[in-house]
Short mmCIF file of C-alpha atoms and ligand atoms in Angstrom, two decimals:
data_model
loop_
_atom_site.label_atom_id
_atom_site.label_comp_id
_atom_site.label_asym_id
_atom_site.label_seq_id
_atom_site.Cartn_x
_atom_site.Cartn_y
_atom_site.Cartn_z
CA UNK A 23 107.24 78.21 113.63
CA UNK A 24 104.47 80.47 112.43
CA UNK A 25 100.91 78.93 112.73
CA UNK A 26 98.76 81.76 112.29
CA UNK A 27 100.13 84.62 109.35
CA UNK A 28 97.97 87.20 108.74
CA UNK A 29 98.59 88.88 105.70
CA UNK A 30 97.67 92.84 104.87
CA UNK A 31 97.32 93.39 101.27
CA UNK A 32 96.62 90.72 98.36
CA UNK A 33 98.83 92.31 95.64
CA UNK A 34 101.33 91.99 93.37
CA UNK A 35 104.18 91.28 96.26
CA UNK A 36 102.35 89.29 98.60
CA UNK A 37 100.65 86.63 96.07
CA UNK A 38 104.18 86.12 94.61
CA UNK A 39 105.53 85.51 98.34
CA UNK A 40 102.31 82.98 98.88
CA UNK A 41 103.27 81.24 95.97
CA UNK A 42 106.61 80.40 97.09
CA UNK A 43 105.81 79.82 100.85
CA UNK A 44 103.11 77.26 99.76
CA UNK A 45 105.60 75.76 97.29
CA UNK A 46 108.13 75.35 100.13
CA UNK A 47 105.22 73.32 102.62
CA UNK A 48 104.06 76.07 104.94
CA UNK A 49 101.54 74.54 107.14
CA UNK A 50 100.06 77.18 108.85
CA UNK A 51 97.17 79.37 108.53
CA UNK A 52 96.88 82.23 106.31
CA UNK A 53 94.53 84.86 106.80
CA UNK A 54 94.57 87.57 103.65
CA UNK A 55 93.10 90.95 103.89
CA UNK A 56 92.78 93.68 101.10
CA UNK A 57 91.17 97.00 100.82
CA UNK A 58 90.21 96.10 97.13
CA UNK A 59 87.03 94.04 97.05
CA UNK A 60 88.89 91.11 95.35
CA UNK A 61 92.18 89.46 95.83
CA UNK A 62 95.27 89.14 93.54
CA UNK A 63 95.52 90.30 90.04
CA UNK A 64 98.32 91.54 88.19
CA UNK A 65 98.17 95.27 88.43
CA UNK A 66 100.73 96.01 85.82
CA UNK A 67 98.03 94.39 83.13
CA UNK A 68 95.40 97.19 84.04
CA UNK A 69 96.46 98.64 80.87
CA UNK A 70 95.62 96.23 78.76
CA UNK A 71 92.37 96.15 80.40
CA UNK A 72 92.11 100.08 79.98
CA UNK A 73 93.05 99.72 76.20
CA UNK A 74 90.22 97.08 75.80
CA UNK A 75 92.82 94.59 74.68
CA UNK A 76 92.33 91.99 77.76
CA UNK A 77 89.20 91.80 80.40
CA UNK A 78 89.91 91.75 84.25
CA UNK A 79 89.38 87.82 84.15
CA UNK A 80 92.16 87.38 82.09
CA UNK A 81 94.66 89.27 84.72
CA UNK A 82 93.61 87.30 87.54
CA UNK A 83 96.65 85.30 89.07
CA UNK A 84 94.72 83.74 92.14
CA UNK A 85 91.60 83.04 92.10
CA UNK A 86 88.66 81.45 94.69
CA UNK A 87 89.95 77.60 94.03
CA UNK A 88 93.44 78.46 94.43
CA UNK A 89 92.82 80.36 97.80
CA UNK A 90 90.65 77.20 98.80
CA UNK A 91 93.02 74.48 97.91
CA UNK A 92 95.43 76.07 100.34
CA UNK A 93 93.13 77.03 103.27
CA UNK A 94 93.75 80.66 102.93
CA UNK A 95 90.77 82.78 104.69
CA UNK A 96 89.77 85.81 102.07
CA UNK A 97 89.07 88.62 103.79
CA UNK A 98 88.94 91.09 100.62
CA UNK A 99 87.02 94.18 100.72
CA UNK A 100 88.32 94.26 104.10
CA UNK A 101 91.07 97.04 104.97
CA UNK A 102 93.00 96.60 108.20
CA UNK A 103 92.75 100.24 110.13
CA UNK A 104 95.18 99.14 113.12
CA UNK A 105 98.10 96.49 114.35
CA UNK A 106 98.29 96.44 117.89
CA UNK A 107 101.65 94.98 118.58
CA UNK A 108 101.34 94.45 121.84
CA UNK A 109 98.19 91.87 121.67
CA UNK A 110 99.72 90.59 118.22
CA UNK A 111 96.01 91.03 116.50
CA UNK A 112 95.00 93.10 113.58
CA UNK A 113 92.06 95.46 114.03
CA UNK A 114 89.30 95.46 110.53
CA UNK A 115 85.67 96.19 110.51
CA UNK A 116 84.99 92.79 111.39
CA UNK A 117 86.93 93.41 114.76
CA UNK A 118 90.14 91.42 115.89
CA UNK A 119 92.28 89.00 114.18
CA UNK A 120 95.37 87.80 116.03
CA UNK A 121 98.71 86.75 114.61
CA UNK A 122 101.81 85.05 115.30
CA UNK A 123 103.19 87.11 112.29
CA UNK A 124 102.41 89.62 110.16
CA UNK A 125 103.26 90.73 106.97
CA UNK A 126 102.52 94.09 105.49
CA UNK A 127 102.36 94.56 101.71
CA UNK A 128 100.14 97.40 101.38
CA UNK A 129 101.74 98.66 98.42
CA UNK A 130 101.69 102.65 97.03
CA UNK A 131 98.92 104.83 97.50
CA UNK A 132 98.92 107.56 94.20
CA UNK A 133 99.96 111.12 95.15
CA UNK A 134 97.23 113.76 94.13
CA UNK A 135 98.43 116.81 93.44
CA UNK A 136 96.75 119.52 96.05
CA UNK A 137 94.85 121.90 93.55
CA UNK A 138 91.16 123.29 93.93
CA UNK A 139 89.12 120.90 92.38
CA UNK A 140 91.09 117.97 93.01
CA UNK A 141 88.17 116.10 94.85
CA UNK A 142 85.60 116.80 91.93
CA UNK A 143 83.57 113.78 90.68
CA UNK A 144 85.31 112.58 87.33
CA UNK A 145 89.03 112.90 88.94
CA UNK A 146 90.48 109.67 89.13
CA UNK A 147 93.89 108.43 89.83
CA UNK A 148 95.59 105.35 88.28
CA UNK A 149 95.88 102.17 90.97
CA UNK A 150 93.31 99.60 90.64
CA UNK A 151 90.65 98.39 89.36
CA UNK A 152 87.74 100.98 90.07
CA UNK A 153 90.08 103.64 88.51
CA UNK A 154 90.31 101.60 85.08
CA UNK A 155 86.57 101.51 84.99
CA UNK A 156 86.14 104.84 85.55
CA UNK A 157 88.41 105.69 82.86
CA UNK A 158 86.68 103.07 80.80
CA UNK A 159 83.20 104.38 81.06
CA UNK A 160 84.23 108.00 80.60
CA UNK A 161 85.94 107.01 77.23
CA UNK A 162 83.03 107.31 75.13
CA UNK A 163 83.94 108.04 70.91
CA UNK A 164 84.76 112.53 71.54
CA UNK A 165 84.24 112.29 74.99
CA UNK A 166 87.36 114.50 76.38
CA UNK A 167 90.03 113.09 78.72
CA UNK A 168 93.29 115.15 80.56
CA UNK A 169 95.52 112.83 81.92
CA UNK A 170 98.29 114.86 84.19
CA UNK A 171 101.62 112.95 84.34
CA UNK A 172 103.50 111.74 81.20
CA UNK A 173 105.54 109.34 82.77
CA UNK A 174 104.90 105.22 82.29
CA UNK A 175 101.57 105.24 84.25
CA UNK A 176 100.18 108.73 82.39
CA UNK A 177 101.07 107.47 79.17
CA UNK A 178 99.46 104.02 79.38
CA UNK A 179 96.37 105.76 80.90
CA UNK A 180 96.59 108.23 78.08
CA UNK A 181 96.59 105.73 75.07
CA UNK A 182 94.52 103.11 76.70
CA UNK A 183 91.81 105.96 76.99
CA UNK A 184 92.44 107.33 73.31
CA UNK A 185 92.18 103.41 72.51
CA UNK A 186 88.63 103.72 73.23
CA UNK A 187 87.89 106.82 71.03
CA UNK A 188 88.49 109.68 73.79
CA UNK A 189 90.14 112.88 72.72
CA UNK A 190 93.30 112.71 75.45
CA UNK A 191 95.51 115.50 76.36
CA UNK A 192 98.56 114.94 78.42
CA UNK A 193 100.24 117.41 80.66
CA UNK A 194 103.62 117.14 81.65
CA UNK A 195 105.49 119.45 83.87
CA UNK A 196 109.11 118.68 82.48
CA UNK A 197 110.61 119.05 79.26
CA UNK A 198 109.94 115.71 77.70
CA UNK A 199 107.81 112.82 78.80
CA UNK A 200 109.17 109.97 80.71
CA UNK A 201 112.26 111.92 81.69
CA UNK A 202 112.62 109.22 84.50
CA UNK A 203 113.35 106.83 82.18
CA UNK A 204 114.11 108.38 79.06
CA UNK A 205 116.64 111.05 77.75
CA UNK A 206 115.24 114.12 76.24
CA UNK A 207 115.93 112.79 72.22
CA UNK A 208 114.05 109.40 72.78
CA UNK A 209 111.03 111.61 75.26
CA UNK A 210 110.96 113.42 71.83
CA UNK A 211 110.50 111.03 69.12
CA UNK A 212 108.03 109.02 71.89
CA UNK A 213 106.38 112.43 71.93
CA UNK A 214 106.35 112.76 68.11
CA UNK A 215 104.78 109.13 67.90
CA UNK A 216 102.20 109.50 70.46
CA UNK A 217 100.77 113.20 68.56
CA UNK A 218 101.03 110.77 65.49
CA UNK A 219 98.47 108.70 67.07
CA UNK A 220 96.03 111.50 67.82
CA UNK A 221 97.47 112.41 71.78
CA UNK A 222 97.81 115.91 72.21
CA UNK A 223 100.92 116.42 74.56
CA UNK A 224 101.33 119.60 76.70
CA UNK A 225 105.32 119.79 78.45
CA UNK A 226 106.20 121.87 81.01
CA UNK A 227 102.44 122.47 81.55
CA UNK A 228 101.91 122.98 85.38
CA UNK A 229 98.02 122.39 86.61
CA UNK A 230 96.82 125.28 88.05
CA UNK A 231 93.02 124.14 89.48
CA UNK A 232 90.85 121.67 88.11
CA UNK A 233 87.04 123.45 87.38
CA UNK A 234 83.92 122.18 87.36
CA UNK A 235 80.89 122.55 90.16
CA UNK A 236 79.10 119.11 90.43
CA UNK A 237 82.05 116.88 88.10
CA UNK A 238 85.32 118.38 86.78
CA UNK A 239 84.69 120.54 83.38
CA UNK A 240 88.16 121.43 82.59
CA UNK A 241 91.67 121.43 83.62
CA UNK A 242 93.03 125.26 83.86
CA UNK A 243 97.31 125.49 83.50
CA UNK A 244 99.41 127.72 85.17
CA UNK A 245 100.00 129.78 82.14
CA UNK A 246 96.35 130.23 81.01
CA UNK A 247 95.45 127.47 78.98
CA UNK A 248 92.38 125.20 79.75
CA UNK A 249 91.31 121.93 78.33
CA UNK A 250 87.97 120.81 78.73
CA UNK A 251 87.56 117.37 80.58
CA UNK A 252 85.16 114.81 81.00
CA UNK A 253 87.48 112.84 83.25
CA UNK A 254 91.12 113.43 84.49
CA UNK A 255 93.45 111.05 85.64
CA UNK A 256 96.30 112.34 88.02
CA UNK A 257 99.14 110.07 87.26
CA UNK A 258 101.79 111.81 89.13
CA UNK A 259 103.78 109.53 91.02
CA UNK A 260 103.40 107.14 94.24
CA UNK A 261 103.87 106.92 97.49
CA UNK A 262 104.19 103.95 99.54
CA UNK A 263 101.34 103.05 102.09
CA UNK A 264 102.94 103.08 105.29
CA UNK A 265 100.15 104.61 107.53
CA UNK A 266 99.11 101.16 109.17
CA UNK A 267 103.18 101.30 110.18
CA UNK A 268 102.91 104.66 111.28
CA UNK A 269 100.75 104.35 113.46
CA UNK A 270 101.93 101.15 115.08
CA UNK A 271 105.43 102.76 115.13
CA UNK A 272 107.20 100.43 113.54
CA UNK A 273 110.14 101.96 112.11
CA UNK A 274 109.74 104.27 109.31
CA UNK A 275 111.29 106.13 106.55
CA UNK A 276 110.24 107.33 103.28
CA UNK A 277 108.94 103.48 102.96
CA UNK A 278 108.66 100.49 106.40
CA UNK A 279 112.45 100.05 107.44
CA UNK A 280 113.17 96.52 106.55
CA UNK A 281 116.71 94.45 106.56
CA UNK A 282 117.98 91.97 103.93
CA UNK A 283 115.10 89.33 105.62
CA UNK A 284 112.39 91.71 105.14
CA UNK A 285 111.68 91.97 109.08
CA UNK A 286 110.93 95.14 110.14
CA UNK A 287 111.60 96.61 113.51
CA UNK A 288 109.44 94.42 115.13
CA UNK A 289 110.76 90.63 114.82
CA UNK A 290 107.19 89.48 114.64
CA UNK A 291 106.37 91.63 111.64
CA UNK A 292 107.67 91.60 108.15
CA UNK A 293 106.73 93.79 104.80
CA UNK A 294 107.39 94.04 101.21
CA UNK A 295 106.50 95.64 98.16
CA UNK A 296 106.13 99.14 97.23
CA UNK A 297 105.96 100.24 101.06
CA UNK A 298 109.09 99.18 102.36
CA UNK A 299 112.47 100.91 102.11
CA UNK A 300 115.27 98.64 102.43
CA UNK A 301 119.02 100.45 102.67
CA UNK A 302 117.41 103.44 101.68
CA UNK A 303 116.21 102.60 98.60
CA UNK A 304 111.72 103.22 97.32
CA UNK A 305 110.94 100.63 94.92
CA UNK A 306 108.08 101.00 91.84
CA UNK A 307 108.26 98.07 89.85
CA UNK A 308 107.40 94.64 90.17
CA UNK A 309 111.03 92.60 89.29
CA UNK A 310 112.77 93.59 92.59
CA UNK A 311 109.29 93.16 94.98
CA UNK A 312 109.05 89.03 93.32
CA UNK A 313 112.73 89.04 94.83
CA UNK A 314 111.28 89.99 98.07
CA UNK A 315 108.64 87.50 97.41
CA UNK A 316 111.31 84.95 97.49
CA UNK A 317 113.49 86.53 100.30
CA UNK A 318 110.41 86.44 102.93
CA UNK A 319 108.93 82.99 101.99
CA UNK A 320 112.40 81.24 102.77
CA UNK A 321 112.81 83.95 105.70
CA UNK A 322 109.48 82.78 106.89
CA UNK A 323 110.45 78.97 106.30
CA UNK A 324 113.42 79.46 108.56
CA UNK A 325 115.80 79.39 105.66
CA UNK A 326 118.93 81.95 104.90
CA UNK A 327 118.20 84.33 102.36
CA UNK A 328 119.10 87.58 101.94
CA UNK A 329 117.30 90.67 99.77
CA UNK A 330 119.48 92.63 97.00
CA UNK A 331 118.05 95.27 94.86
CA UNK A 332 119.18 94.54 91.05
CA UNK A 333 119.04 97.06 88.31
CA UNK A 334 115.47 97.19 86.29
CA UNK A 335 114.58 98.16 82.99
CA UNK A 336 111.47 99.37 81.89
CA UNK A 337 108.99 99.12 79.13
CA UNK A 338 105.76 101.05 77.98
CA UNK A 339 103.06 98.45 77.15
CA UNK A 340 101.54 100.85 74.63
CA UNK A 341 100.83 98.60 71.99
CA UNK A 342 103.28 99.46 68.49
CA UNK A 343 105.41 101.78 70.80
CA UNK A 344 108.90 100.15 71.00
CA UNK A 345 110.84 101.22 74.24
CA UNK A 346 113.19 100.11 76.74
CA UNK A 347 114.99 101.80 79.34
CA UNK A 348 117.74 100.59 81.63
CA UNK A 349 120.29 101.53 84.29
CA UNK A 350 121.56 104.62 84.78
CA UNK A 351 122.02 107.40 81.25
CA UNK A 352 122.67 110.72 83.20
CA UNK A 353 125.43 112.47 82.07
CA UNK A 354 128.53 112.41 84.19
CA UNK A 355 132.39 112.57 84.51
CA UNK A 356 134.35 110.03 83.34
CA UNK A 357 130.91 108.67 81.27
CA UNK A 358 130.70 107.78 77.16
CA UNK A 359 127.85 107.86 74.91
CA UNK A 360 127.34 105.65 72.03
CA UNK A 361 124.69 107.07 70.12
CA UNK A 362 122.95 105.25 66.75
CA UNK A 363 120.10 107.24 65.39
CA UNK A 364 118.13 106.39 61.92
CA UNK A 365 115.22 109.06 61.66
CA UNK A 366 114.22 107.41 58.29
CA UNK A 367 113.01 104.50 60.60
CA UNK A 368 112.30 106.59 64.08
CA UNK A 369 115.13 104.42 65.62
CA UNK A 370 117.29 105.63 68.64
CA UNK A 371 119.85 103.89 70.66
CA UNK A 372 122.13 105.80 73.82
CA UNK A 373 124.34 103.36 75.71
CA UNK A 374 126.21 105.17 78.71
CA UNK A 375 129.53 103.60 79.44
CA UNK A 376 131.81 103.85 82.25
CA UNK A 377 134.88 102.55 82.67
CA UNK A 378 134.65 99.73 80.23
CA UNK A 379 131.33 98.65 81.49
CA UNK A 380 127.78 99.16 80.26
CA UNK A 381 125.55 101.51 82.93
CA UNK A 382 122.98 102.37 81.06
CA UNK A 383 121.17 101.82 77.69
CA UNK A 384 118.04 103.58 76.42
CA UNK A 385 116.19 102.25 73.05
CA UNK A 386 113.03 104.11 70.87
CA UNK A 387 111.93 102.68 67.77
CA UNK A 388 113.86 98.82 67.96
CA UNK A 389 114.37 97.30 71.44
CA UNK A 390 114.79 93.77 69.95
CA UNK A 391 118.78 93.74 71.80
CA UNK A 392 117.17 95.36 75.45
CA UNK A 393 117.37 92.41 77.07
CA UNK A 394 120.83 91.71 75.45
CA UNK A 395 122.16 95.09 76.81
CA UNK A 396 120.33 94.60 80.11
CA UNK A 397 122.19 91.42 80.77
CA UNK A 398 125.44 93.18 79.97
CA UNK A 399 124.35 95.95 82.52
CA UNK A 400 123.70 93.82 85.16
CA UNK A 401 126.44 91.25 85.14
CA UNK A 402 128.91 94.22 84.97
CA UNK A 403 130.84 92.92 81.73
CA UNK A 404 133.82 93.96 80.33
CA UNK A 405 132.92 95.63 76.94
CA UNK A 406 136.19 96.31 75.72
CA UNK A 407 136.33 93.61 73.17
CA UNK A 408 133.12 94.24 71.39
CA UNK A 409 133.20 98.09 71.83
CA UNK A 410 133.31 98.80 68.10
CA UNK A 411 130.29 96.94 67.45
CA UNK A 412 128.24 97.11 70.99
CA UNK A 413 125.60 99.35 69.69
CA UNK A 414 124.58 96.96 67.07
CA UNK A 415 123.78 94.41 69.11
CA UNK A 416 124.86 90.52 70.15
CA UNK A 417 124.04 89.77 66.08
CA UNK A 418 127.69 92.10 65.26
CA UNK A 419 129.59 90.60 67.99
CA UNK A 420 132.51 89.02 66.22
CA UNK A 421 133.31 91.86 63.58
CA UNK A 422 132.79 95.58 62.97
CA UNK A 423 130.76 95.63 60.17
CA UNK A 424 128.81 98.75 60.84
CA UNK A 425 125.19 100.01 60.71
CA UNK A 426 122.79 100.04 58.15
CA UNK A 427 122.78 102.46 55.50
CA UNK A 428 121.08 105.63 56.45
CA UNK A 429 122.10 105.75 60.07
CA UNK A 430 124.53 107.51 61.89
CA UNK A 431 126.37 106.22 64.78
CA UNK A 432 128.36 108.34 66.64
CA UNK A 433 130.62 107.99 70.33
CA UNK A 434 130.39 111.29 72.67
CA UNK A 435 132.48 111.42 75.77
C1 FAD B 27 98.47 100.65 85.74
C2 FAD B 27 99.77 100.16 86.26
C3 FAD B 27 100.72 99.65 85.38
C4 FAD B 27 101.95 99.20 85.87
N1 FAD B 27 102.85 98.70 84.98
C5 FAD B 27 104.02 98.22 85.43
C6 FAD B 27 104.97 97.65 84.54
O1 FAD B 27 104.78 97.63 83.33
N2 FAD B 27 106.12 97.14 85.08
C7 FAD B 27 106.37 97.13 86.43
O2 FAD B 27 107.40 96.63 86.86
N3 FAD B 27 105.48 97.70 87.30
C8 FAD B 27 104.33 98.24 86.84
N4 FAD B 27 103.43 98.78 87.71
C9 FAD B 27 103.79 98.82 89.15
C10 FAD B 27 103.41 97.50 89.83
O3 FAD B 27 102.07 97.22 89.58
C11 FAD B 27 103.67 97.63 91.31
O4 FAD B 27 105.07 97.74 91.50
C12 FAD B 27 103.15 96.42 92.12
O5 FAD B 27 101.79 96.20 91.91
C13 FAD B 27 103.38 96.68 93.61
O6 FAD B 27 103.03 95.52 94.31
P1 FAD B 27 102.64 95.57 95.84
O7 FAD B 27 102.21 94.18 96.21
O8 FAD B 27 103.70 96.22 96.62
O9 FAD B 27 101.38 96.54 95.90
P2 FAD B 27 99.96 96.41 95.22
O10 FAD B 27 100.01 95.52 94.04
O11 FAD B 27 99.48 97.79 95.03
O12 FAD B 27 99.07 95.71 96.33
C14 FAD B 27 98.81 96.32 97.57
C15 FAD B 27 97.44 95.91 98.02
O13 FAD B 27 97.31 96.25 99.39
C16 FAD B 27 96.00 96.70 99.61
N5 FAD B 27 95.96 97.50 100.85
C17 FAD B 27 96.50 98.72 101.09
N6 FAD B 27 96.25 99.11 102.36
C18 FAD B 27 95.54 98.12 102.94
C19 FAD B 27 94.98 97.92 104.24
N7 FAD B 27 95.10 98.84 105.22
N8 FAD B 27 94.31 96.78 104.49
C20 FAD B 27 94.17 95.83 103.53
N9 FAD B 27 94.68 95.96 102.28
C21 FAD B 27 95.36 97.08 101.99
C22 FAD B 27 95.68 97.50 98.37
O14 FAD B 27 94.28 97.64 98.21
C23 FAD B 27 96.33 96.65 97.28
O15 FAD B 27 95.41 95.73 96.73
C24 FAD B 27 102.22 99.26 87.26
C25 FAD B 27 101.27 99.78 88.14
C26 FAD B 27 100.06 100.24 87.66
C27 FAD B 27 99.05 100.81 88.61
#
């Protein structure tokens, strides 16, 4: 039985996997370390923070009474810089702290892309706290913002900052924003939206250097063009922390090697989050990590469980932008389209079928059915019976009464 768990990183992962470890009766100690100067919050609400429409008390989900009430020691502020596997203790600047097991849930650290200037006072990234405030405090009414990345993180960072009265320009090296998530008509009509809004939006813009001598001044594109900055925020992808890992050489891939129990090579140490790779597989988003919660707490109380990765879907929390993505809408052999578009109402629907079963669904403008066609994506049903009728969602089930007027609905293989 674990008596002494030492935990590295208070985020999104490992308060979830407290949670349901403390639920379950674990007596033992708990000893929580985190780079951050503060312990868990939920990091997906930085954006409302950014946008001014909640304050960083509100997106607290553990605070100093809940830590106290179950005897867990808060070492925040506190990165660990070494596990030394052999002596089972943790290495921090307050020196050693043994273990009888470890878990590591140091989550993603932000890729920067490597172009002169990219150090410069006023170049942020999009993590945690300190970035929001930065952003926050650069967007004054005309102050001038660049964000580079126009996927879900650029995007949020972009309106959240044009919330607050800065004049935001987004680059994007693809052809349409989101392309992750989104096929290139709904990246459009997202696109047409956001310029509605006052965003300017620069695709297929690659970022040459970033000037300015004591603070960035301006970001300068590959092709000439430069937009003055006051602040830019590089929100162009993640990669998962696995340096602590690294070093210890625990096994390691693109993420820590884990099994379906979370346990990594070493049978003492476990991880989970956004820095483990499990069968392969990276992870970004928070649904399939809360699984992990739940897969390590029982692991850890001795119980069976076993971790498997379900499909997500994803949503922009840009306030009055309607959007949902899900599964998989690549074109492909043996794949259908059903496509429903309504311009007069800036409404898109794609759902990508295969074989009789929905794989993929992507919404702009009314994503009221998402979680209808999400469920149908995941439980891999049958949609023969309601084909005529799927794109209208669970209200037409029953009869084929077709779309409202104005629309056009049309089925591509
Ligand atoms: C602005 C923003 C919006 C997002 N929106 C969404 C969304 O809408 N939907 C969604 O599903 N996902 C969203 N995400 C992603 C989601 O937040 C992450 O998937 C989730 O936070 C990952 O959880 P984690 O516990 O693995 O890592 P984190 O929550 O990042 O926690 C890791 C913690 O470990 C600490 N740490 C790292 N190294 C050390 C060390 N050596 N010693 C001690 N501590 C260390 C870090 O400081 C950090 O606090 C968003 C992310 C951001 C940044």
């Amino acid at each position: 039985m674990t008596r002494r768990l030492v935990v590295i990183g208070a985020g999104m992962a490992s308060g979830r996997m407290l949670e349901h470890l403390f639920e379950a009766g674990f007596d033992g100690h708990v000893t929580l370390f985190n780079a951050e100067p503060r312990g868990n919050y939920n990091r997906l609400m930085l954006s409302p923070v950014l946008s001014g429409e909640k304050t960083y008390d509100q997106i607290v989900t553990h605070d100093d009474a809940w830590y106290a009430a179950h005897g867990v020691a808060c070492r925040f502020g506190e990165a660990v810089t070494r596990i030394d596997r052999d002596r089972k203790v943790v290495v921090s600047k307050r020196g050693e702290t043994p273990y009888d097991t470890l878990v590591i849930a140091t989550g993603s650290a932000p890729f920067v892309i490597p172009v002169p200037g990219k150090d410069l006072p006023g170049v942020v990234t999009y993590r945690d706290l300190e970035d929001t405030n930065a952003m926050i405090a650069a967007s004054r009414p005309g102050a001038k913002a660049v964000v580079i990345g126009g996927g879900l993180l650029g995007l949020e960072a972009a309106a959240g900052m044009a919330a607050r009265g800065a004049e935001v320009t987004v680059i994007h090296l693809m052809g349409h924003l989101m392309e992750r998530q989104l096929d290139p008509a709904a990246g459009y009509l997202l696109q047409k939206d956001l310029e509605r809004r006052g965003l300017r939006i620069h695709c297929k813009g690659a970022t040459k250097a970033i000037l300015g001598k004591d603070r960035v001044d301006a970001v300068l594109l590959e092709d000439g063009t430069v937009y003055p900055a006051d602040i830019v925020c590089m929100a162009v992808g993640i990669r998962p922390e696995v340096r602590l890992a690294v070093d210890a050489h625990l096994e390691v891939g693109r993420g820590i090697t884990v099994d379906d129990r979370m346990r990594t090579s070493d049978p003492a140490i476990f991880a989970l989050g956004e820095c483990v790779e499990h069968d392969g597989q990276l992870f970004g988003l928070v649904a399939p990590l809360y699984d992990q919660a739940r897969v390590l707490a029982a692991t850890l109380m001795g119980q069976e469980a076993a971790f498997r990765p379900v499909q997500t879907a994803t949503k922009l929390k840009v306030t009055g932008v309607d959007l949902f993505s899900a599964g998989d809408f690549a074109d492909g052999p043996g794949r259908e389209d059903i496509v429903f578009r309504d311009p007069g109402r800036g409404v898109y629907k794609r759902l990508v079928i295969e074989g009789n079963r929905l794989i993929g669904a992507v919404m702009y403008g009314d994503t009221a059915d998402g979680a209808w066609f999400f469920g149908l994506i995941k439980d891999g049903t049958d949609i023969a019976p309601m084909r005529g009728t799927l794109i209208f969602g669970p209200a037409y089930r029953g009869g084929d009464r077709g779309g409202p007027s104005g629309s056009r609905c049309s089925l591509a293989a």
